[in-house]
Amino acid sequence: LAGRAPDPHIADAGSITLACALGYFDWRKQIEWREEFPALIGWLDAFREAFPAFDATKADIEISGQSKEPLNKLPFEMRGGIL
């Protein structure tokens, strides 16, 4: 997907879905996508610039007790049974 990302200047279902997923990953810190897919960083920046409403609708909440470690790096017991 990083090599075939949708046009960040068109707000269609694919672009909105990708932007929301990447934003969610940034918020939850469960997946270190920025290190693994650096091309998507520029894509997300371009999408945010093209559609400021994306950031305007971002929730300003913290997850109580959220670990700073990505979920996939926590011991299984701390993942709540999630693989």
Backbone as XML, in Angstrom:
<?xml version="1.0"?>
<chain id="A" units="angstrom">
  <residue number="1" name="LEU">
    <atom name="N" x="0.827" y="-1.197" z="0.000"/>
    <atom name="CA" x="0.000" y="0.000" z="0.000"/>
    <atom name="C" x="0.871" y="1.261" z="0.000"/>
  </residue>
  <residue number="2" name="ALA">
    <atom name="N" x="1.994" y="1.200" z="0.669"/>
    <atom name="CA" x="2.841" y="2.398" z="0.745"/>
    <atom name="C" x="3.281" y="2.847" z="-0.640"/>
  </residue>
  <residue number="3" name="GLY">
    <atom name="N" x="3.486" y="1.919" z="-1.550"/>
    <atom name="CA" x="3.894" y="2.266" z="-2.902"/>
    <atom name="C" x="2.742" y="2.613" z="-3.811"/>
  </residue>
  <residue number="4" name="ARG">
    <atom name="N" x="1.525" y="2.284" z="-3.388"/>
    <atom name="CA" x="0.332" y="2.548" z="-4.204"/>
    <atom name="C" x="-0.743" y="3.293" z="-3.407"/>
  </residue>
  <residue number="5" name="ALA">
    <atom name="N" x="-0.337" y="4.146" z="-2.536"/>
    <atom name="CA" x="-1.298" y="4.885" z="-1.700"/>
    <atom name="C" x="-2.214" y="5.723" z="-2.586"/>
  </residue>
  <residue number="6" name="PRO">
    <atom name="N" x="-3.466" y="5.918" z="-2.164"/>
    <atom name="CA" x="-4.382" y="6.739" z="-2.953"/>
    <atom name="C" x="-3.924" y="8.194" z="-3.025"/>
  </residue>
  <residue number="7" name="ASP">
    <atom name="N" x="-4.492" y="8.925" z="-3.947"/>
    <atom name="CA" x="-4.167" y="10.345" z="-4.095"/>
    <atom name="C" x="-4.569" y="11.085" z="-2.825"/>
  </residue>
  <residue number="8" name="PRO">
    <atom name="N" x="-3.617" y="11.727" z="-2.133"/>
    <atom name="CA" x="-3.952" y="12.404" z="-0.876"/>
    <atom name="C" x="-4.767" y="13.681" z="-1.073"/>
  </residue>
  <residue number="9" name="HIS">
    <atom name="N" x="-4.968" y="14.090" z="-2.315"/>
    <atom name="CA" x="-5.741" y="15.299" z="-2.592"/>
    <atom name="C" x="-7.173" y="15.002" z="-2.986"/>
  </residue>
  <residue number="10" name="ILE">
    <atom name="N" x="-7.555" y="13.734" z="-2.907"/>
    <atom name="CA" x="-8.929" y="13.320" z="-3.205"/>
    <atom name="C" x="-9.475" y="12.631" z="-1.962"/>
  </residue>
  <residue number="11" name="ALA">
    <atom name="N" x="-10.565" y="13.155" z="-1.426"/>
    <atom name="CA" x="-11.163" y="12.590" z="-0.211"/>
    <atom name="C" x="-12.201" y="11.546" z="-0.592"/>
  </residue>
  <residue number="12" name="ASP">
    <atom name="N" x="-11.736" y="10.376" z="-1.014"/>
    <atom name="CA" x="-12.659" y="9.291" z="-1.311"/>
    <atom name="C" x="-12.577" y="8.255" z="-0.184"/>
  </residue>
  <residue number="13" name="ALA">
    <atom name="N" x="-13.313" y="7.168" z="-0.312"/>
    <atom name="CA" x="-13.364" y="6.172" z="0.760"/>
    <atom name="C" x="-11.983" y="5.603" z="1.073"/>
  </residue>
  <residue number="14" name="GLY">
    <atom name="N" x="-11.160" y="5.373" z="0.055"/>
    <atom name="CA" x="-9.838" y="4.811" z="0.286"/>
    <atom name="C" x="-8.923" y="5.757" z="1.039"/>
  </residue>
  <residue number="15" name="SER">
    <atom name="N" x="-8.900" y="7.022" z="0.641"/>
    <atom name="CA" x="-8.044" y="8.005" z="1.304"/>
    <atom name="C" x="-8.480" y="8.259" z="2.737"/>
  </residue>
  <residue number="16" name="ILE">
    <atom name="N" x="-9.773" y="8.401" z="2.934"/>
    <atom name="CA" x="-10.280" y="8.661" z="4.287"/>
    <atom name="C" x="-10.006" y="7.467" z="5.193"/>
  </residue>
  <residue number="17" name="THR">
    <atom name="N" x="-10.190" y="6.264" z="4.676"/>
    <atom name="CA" x="-9.928" y="5.056" z="5.469"/>
    <atom name="C" x="-8.460" y="4.970" z="5.859"/>
  </residue>
  <residue number="18" name="LEU">
    <atom name="N" x="-7.565" y="5.207" z="4.910"/>
    <atom name="CA" x="-6.137" y="5.151" z="5.204"/>
    <atom name="C" x="-5.744" y="6.227" z="6.213"/>
  </residue>
  <residue number="19" name="ALA">
    <atom name="N" x="-6.222" y="7.435" z="6.033"/>
    <atom name="CA" x="-5.898" y="8.524" z="6.959"/>
    <atom name="C" x="-6.406" y="8.210" z="8.368"/>
  </residue>
  <residue number="20" name="CYS">
    <atom name="N" x="-7.607" y="7.695" z="8.469"/>
    <atom name="CA" x="-8.161" y="7.350" z="9.780"/>
    <atom name="C" x="-7.371" y="6.216" z="10.432"/>
  </residue>
  <residue number="21" name="ALA">
    <atom name="N" x="-6.995" y="5.220" z="9.652"/>
    <atom name="CA" x="-6.223" y="4.108" z="10.205"/>
    <atom name="C" x="-4.866" y="4.588" z="10.714"/>
  </residue>
  <residue number="22" name="LEU">
    <atom name="N" x="-4.176" y="5.395" z="9.922"/>
    <atom name="CA" x="-2.871" y="5.893" z="10.343"/>
    <atom name="C" x="-2.994" y="6.805" z="11.561"/>
  </residue>
  <residue number="23" name="GLY">
    <atom name="N" x="-4.027" y="7.644" z="11.577"/>
    <atom name="CA" x="-4.270" y="8.499" z="12.736"/>
    <atom name="C" x="-4.559" y="7.680" z="13.989"/>
  </residue>
  <residue number="24" name="TYR">
    <atom name="N" x="-5.320" y="6.605" z="13.818"/>
    <atom name="CA" x="-5.630" y="5.715" z="14.941"/>
    <atom name="C" x="-4.357" y="5.042" z="15.457"/>
  </residue>
  <residue number="25" name="PHE">
    <atom name="N" x="-3.509" y="4.593" z="14.537"/>
    <atom name="CA" x="-2.259" y="3.962" z="14.952"/>
    <atom name="C" x="-1.369" y="4.953" z="15.702"/>
  </residue>
  <residue number="26" name="ASP">
    <atom name="N" x="-1.343" y="6.201" z="15.270"/>
    <atom name="CA" x="-0.580" y="7.231" z="15.993"/>
    <atom name="C" x="-1.151" y="7.441" z="17.391"/>
  </residue>
  <residue number="27" name="TRP">
    <atom name="N" x="-2.455" y="7.441" z="17.499"/>
    <atom name="CA" x="-3.122" y="7.701" z="18.778"/>
    <atom name="C" x="-2.920" y="6.558" z="19.760"/>
  </residue>
  <residue number="28" name="ARG">
    <atom name="N" x="-3.110" y="5.320" z="19.289"/>
    <atom name="CA" x="-3.024" y="4.162" z="20.175"/>
    <atom name="C" x="-1.593" y="3.673" z="20.403"/>
  </residue>
  <residue number="29" name="LYS">
    <atom name="N" x="-0.690" y="4.013" z="19.500"/>
    <atom name="CA" x="0.718" y="3.611" z="19.628"/>
    <atom name="C" x="0.881" y="2.091" z="19.677"/>
  </residue>
  <residue number="30" name="GLN">
    <atom name="N" x="0.005" y="1.357" z="19.000"/>
    <atom name="CA" x="0.094" y="-0.100" z="18.989"/>
    <atom name="C" x="0.971" y="-0.614" z="17.856"/>
  </residue>
  <residue number="31" name="ILE">
    <atom name="N" x="1.108" y="0.151" z="16.812"/>
    <atom name="CA" x="1.880" y="-0.250" z="15.648"/>
    <atom name="C" x="2.856" y="0.871" z="15.318"/>
  </residue>
  <residue number="32" name="GLU">
    <atom name="N" x="4.110" y="0.511" z="15.140"/>
    <atom name="CA" x="5.133" y="1.499" z="14.782"/>
    <atom name="C" x="5.170" y="1.654" z="13.258"/>
  </residue>
  <residue number="33" name="TRP">
    <atom name="N" x="4.103" y="2.125" z="12.664"/>
    <atom name="CA" x="3.984" y="2.195" z="11.209"/>
    <atom name="C" x="4.946" y="3.211" z="10.599"/>
  </residue>
  <residue number="34" name="ARG">
    <atom name="N" x="5.266" y="4.264" z="11.318"/>
    <atom name="CA" x="6.127" y="5.321" z="10.762"/>
    <atom name="C" x="7.534" y="4.806" z="10.449"/>
  </residue>
  <residue number="35" name="GLU">
    <atom name="N" x="8.047" y="3.909" z="11.260"/>
    <atom name="CA" x="9.373" y="3.342" z="11.007"/>
    <atom name="C" x="9.337" y="2.364" z="9.838"/>
  </residue>
  <residue number="36" name="GLU">
    <atom name="N" x="8.279" y="1.583" z="9.756"/>
    <atom name="CA" x="8.191" y="0.541" z="8.736"/>
    <atom name="C" x="7.730" y="1.058" z="7.371"/>
  </residue>
  <residue number="37" name="PHE">
    <atom name="N" x="6.911" y="2.113" z="7.375"/>
    <atom name="CA" x="6.353" y="2.646" z="6.126"/>
    <atom name="C" x="6.552" y="4.161" z="6.042"/>
  </residue>
  <residue number="38" name="PRO">
    <atom name="N" x="7.793" y="4.623" z="5.941"/>
    <atom name="CA" x="8.052" y="6.069" z="5.955"/>
    <atom name="C" x="7.393" y="6.819" z="4.798"/>
  </residue>
  <residue number="39" name="ALA">
    <atom name="N" x="7.121" y="6.153" z="3.683"/>
    <atom name="CA" x="6.464" y="6.835" z="2.557"/>
    <atom name="C" x="5.058" y="7.297" z="2.931"/>
  </residue>
  <residue number="40" name="LEU">
    <atom name="N" x="4.431" y="6.595" z="3.862"/>
    <atom name="CA" x="3.076" y="6.979" z="4.265"/>
    <atom name="C" x="3.065" y="8.219" z="5.161"/>
  </residue>
  <residue number="41" name="ILE">
    <atom name="N" x="4.199" y="8.572" z="5.751"/>
    <atom name="CA" x="4.264" y="9.794" z="6.560"/>
    <atom name="C" x="3.988" y="10.998" z="5.662"/>
  </residue>
  <residue number="42" name="GLY">
    <atom name="N" x="4.679" y="11.067" z="4.534"/>
    <atom name="CA" x="4.450" y="12.154" z="3.578"/>
    <atom name="C" x="3.041" y="12.146" z="3.032"/>
  </residue>
  <residue number="43" name="TRP">
    <atom name="N" x="2.496" y="10.943" z="2.796"/>
    <atom name="CA" x="1.126" y="10.842" z="2.302"/>
    <atom name="C" x="0.155" y="11.438" z="3.325"/>
  </residue>
  <residue number="44" name="LEU">
    <atom name="N" x="0.312" y="11.045" z="4.595"/>
    <atom name="CA" x="-0.590" y="11.541" z="5.636"/>
    <atom name="C" x="-0.439" y="13.050" z="5.810"/>
  </residue>
  <residue number="45" name="ASP">
    <atom name="N" x="0.775" y="13.561" z="5.748"/>
    <atom name="CA" x="0.990" y="15.011" z="5.840"/>
    <atom name="C" x="0.282" y="15.740" z="4.694"/>
  </residue>
  <residue number="46" name="ALA">
    <atom name="N" x="0.380" y="15.195" z="3.478"/>
    <atom name="CA" x="-0.277" y="15.812" z="2.319"/>
    <atom name="C" x="-1.792" y="15.752" z="2.459"/>
  </residue>
  <residue number="47" name="PHE">
    <atom name="N" x="-2.321" y="14.654" z="2.979"/>
    <atom name="CA" x="-3.772" y="14.526" z="3.189"/>
    <atom name="C" x="-4.240" y="15.551" z="4.220"/>
  </residue>
  <residue number="48" name="ARG">
    <atom name="N" x="-3.490" y="15.660" z="5.315"/>
    <atom name="CA" x="-3.850" y="16.625" z="6.359"/>
    <atom name="C" x="-3.829" y="18.057" z="5.833"/>
  </residue>
  <residue number="49" name="GLU">
    <atom name="N" x="-2.873" y="18.357" z="5.000"/>
    <atom name="CA" x="-2.785" y="19.697" z="4.428"/>
    <atom name="C" x="-3.947" y="19.952" z="3.464"/>
  </residue>
  <residue number="50" name="ALA">
    <atom name="N" x="-4.296" y="18.949" z="2.671"/>
    <atom name="CA" x="-5.383" y="19.097" z="1.701"/>
    <atom name="C" x="-6.754" y="19.156" z="2.376"/>
  </residue>
  <residue number="51" name="PHE">
    <atom name="N" x="-6.891" y="18.475" z="3.527"/>
    <atom name="CA" x="-8.188" y="18.396" z="4.211"/>
    <atom name="C" x="-8.014" y="18.706" z="5.695"/>
  </residue>
  <residue number="52" name="PRO">
    <atom name="N" x="-7.947" y="19.997" z="6.052"/>
    <atom name="CA" x="-7.752" y="20.387" z="7.457"/>
    <atom name="C" x="-8.845" y="19.863" z="8.390"/>
  </residue>
  <residue number="53" name="ALA">
    <atom name="N" x="-10.010" y="19.560" z="7.851"/>
    <atom name="CA" x="-11.095" y="19.030" z="8.679"/>
    <atom name="C" x="-10.713" y="17.687" z="9.300"/>
  </residue>
  <residue number="54" name="PHE">
    <atom name="N" x="-9.777" y="16.987" z="8.692"/>
    <atom name="CA" x="-9.338" y="15.702" z="9.249"/>
    <atom name="C" x="-8.792" y="15.903" z="10.658"/>
  </residue>
  <residue number="55" name="ASP">
    <atom name="N" x="-7.908" y="16.856" z="10.847"/>
    <atom name="CA" x="-7.361" y="17.118" z="12.177"/>
    <atom name="C" x="-8.350" y="17.857" z="13.073"/>
  </residue>
  <residue number="56" name="ALA">
    <atom name="N" x="-9.239" y="18.636" z="12.477"/>
    <atom name="CA" x="-10.220" y="19.384" z="13.272"/>
    <atom name="C" x="-11.196" y="18.448" z="13.983"/>
  </residue>
  <residue number="57" name="THR">
    <atom name="N" x="-11.360" y="17.229" z="13.486"/>
    <atom name="CA" x="-12.298" y="16.290" z="14.096"/>
    <atom name="C" x="-11.590" y="15.280" z="14.997"/>
  </residue>
  <residue number="58" name="LYS">
    <atom name="N" x="-10.296" y="15.452" z="15.214"/>
    <atom name="CA" x="-9.524" y="14.532" z="16.047"/>
    <atom name="C" x="-9.947" y="14.662" z="17.509"/>
  </residue>
  <residue number="59" name="ALA">
    <atom name="N" x="-10.123" y="13.523" z="18.156"/>
    <atom name="CA" x="-10.503" y="13.511" z="19.572"/>
    <atom name="C" x="-9.306" y="13.911" z="20.428"/>
  </residue>
  <residue number="60" name="ASP">
    <atom name="N" x="-9.519" y="14.752" z="21.400"/>
    <atom name="CA" x="-8.471" y="15.172" z="22.323"/>
    <atom name="C" x="-8.643" y="14.447" z="23.652"/>
  </residue>
  <residue number="61" name="ILE">
    <atom name="N" x="-8.438" y="13.141" z="23.621"/>
    <atom name="CA" x="-8.569" y="12.353" z="24.853"/>
    <atom name="C" x="-7.365" y="11.443" z="24.983"/>
  </residue>
  <residue number="62" name="GLU">
    <atom name="N" x="-7.051" y="11.100" z="26.207"/>
    <atom name="CA" x="-5.994" y="10.142" z="26.509"/>
    <atom name="C" x="-6.665" y="8.854" z="26.952"/>
  </residue>
  <residue number="63" name="ILE">
    <atom name="N" x="-6.012" y="7.756" z="26.682"/>
    <atom name="CA" x="-6.512" y="6.471" z="27.139"/>
    <atom name="C" x="-5.954" y="6.242" z="28.531"/>
  </residue>
  <residue number="64" name="SER">
    <atom name="N" x="-6.827" y="6.079" z="29.506"/>
    <atom name="CA" x="-6.402" y="5.882" z="30.878"/>
    <atom name="C" x="-5.573" y="4.607" z="31.003"/>
  </residue>
  <residue number="65" name="GLY">
    <atom name="N" x="-4.392" y="4.745" z="31.561"/>
    <atom name="CA" x="-3.535" y="3.593" z="31.792"/>
    <atom name="C" x="-2.877" y="3.050" z="30.549"/>
  </residue>
  <residue number="66" name="GLN">
    <atom name="N" x="-2.897" y="3.774" z="29.472"/>
    <atom name="CA" x="-2.298" y="3.292" z="28.229"/>
    <atom name="C" x="-0.795" y="3.149" z="28.389"/>
  </residue>
  <residue number="67" name="SER">
    <atom name="N" x="-0.290" y="2.023" z="27.976"/>
    <atom name="CA" x="1.147" y="1.792" z="28.004"/>
    <atom name="C" x="1.811" y="2.597" z="26.904"/>
  </residue>
  <residue number="68" name="LYS">
    <atom name="N" x="3.030" y="3.012" z="27.118"/>
    <atom name="CA" x="3.793" y="3.720" z="26.095"/>
    <atom name="C" x="4.369" y="2.754" z="25.060"/>
  </residue>
  <residue number="69" name="GLU">
    <atom name="N" x="4.381" y="1.458" z="25.382"/>
    <atom name="CA" x="4.902" y="0.452" z="24.456"/>
    <atom name="C" x="3.820" y="0.060" z="23.454"/>
  </residue>
  <residue number="70" name="PRO">
    <atom name="N" x="4.215" y="-0.154" z="22.194"/>
    <atom name="CA" x="3.238" y="-0.657" z="21.222"/>
    <atom name="C" x="2.675" y="-1.984" z="21.712"/>
  </residue>
  <residue number="71" name="LEU">
    <atom name="N" x="1.408" y="-2.240" z="21.417"/>
    <atom name="CA" x="0.734" y="-3.440" z="21.903"/>
    <atom name="C" x="1.482" y="-4.702" z="21.486"/>
  </residue>
  <residue number="72" name="ASN">
    <atom name="N" x="2.011" y="-4.733" z="20.278"/>
    <atom name="CA" x="2.670" y="-5.953" z="19.822"/>
    <atom name="C" x="4.011" y="-6.184" z="20.504"/>
  </residue>
  <residue number="73" name="LYS">
    <atom name="N" x="4.502" y="-5.241" z="21.311"/>
    <atom name="CA" x="5.761" y="-5.420" z="22.034"/>
    <atom name="C" x="5.539" y="-5.715" z="23.516"/>
  </residue>
  <residue number="74" name="LEU">
    <atom name="N" x="4.285" y="-5.719" z="23.951"/>
    <atom name="CA" x="3.980" y="-6.014" z="25.352"/>
    <atom name="C" x="3.899" y="-7.522" z="25.553"/>
  </residue>
  <residue number="75" name="PRO">
    <atom name="N" x="4.163" y="-7.994" z="26.787"/>
    <atom name="CA" x="3.959" y="-9.411" z="27.058"/>
    <atom name="C" x="2.496" y="-9.766" z="26.807"/>
  </residue>
  <residue number="76" name="PHE">
    <atom name="N" x="2.246" y="-10.994" z="26.388"/>
    <atom name="CA" x="0.888" y="-11.418" z="26.019"/>
    <atom name="C" x="-0.124" y="-11.114" z="27.124"/>
  </residue>
  <residue number="77" name="GLU">
    <atom name="N" x="0.243" y="-11.309" z="28.373"/>
    <atom name="CA" x="-0.694" y="-11.091" z="29.475"/>
    <atom name="C" x="-1.176" y="-9.652" z="29.547"/>
  </residue>
  <residue number="78" name="MET">
    <atom name="N" x="-0.317" y="-8.712" z="29.122"/>
    <atom name="CA" x="-0.686" y="-7.295" z="29.186"/>
    <atom name="C" x="-1.485" y="-6.848" z="27.969"/>
  </residue>
  <residue number="79" name="ARG">
    <atom name="N" x="-1.635" y="-7.712" z="26.984"/>
    <atom name="CA" x="-2.391" y="-7.371" z="25.785"/>
    <atom name="C" x="-3.870" y="-7.678" z="25.939"/>
  </residue>
  <residue number="80" name="GLY">
    <atom name="N" x="-4.247" y="-8.205" z="27.082"/>
    <atom name="CA" x="-5.644" y="-8.568" z="27.269"/>
    <atom name="C" x="-6.039" y="-9.754" z="26.401"/>
  </residue>
  <residue number="81" name="GLY">
    <atom name="N" x="-5.076" y="-10.608" z="26.085"/>
    <atom name="CA" x="-5.362" y="-11.769" z="25.269"/>
    <atom name="C" x="-5.403" y="-11.492" z="23.786"/>
  </residue>
  <residue number="82" name="ILE">
    <atom name="N" x="-5.078" y="-10.285" z="23.388"/>
    <atom name="CA" x="-5.123" y="-9.912" z="21.963"/>
    <atom name="C" x="-3.807" y="-10.334" z="21.319"/>
  </residue>
  <residue number="83" name="LEU">
    <atom name="N" x="-3.886" y="-11.021" z="20.226"/>
    <atom name="CA" x="-2.659" y="-11.426" z="19.517"/>
    <atom name="C" x="-2.241" y="-10.376" z="18.539"/>
  </residue>
</chain>
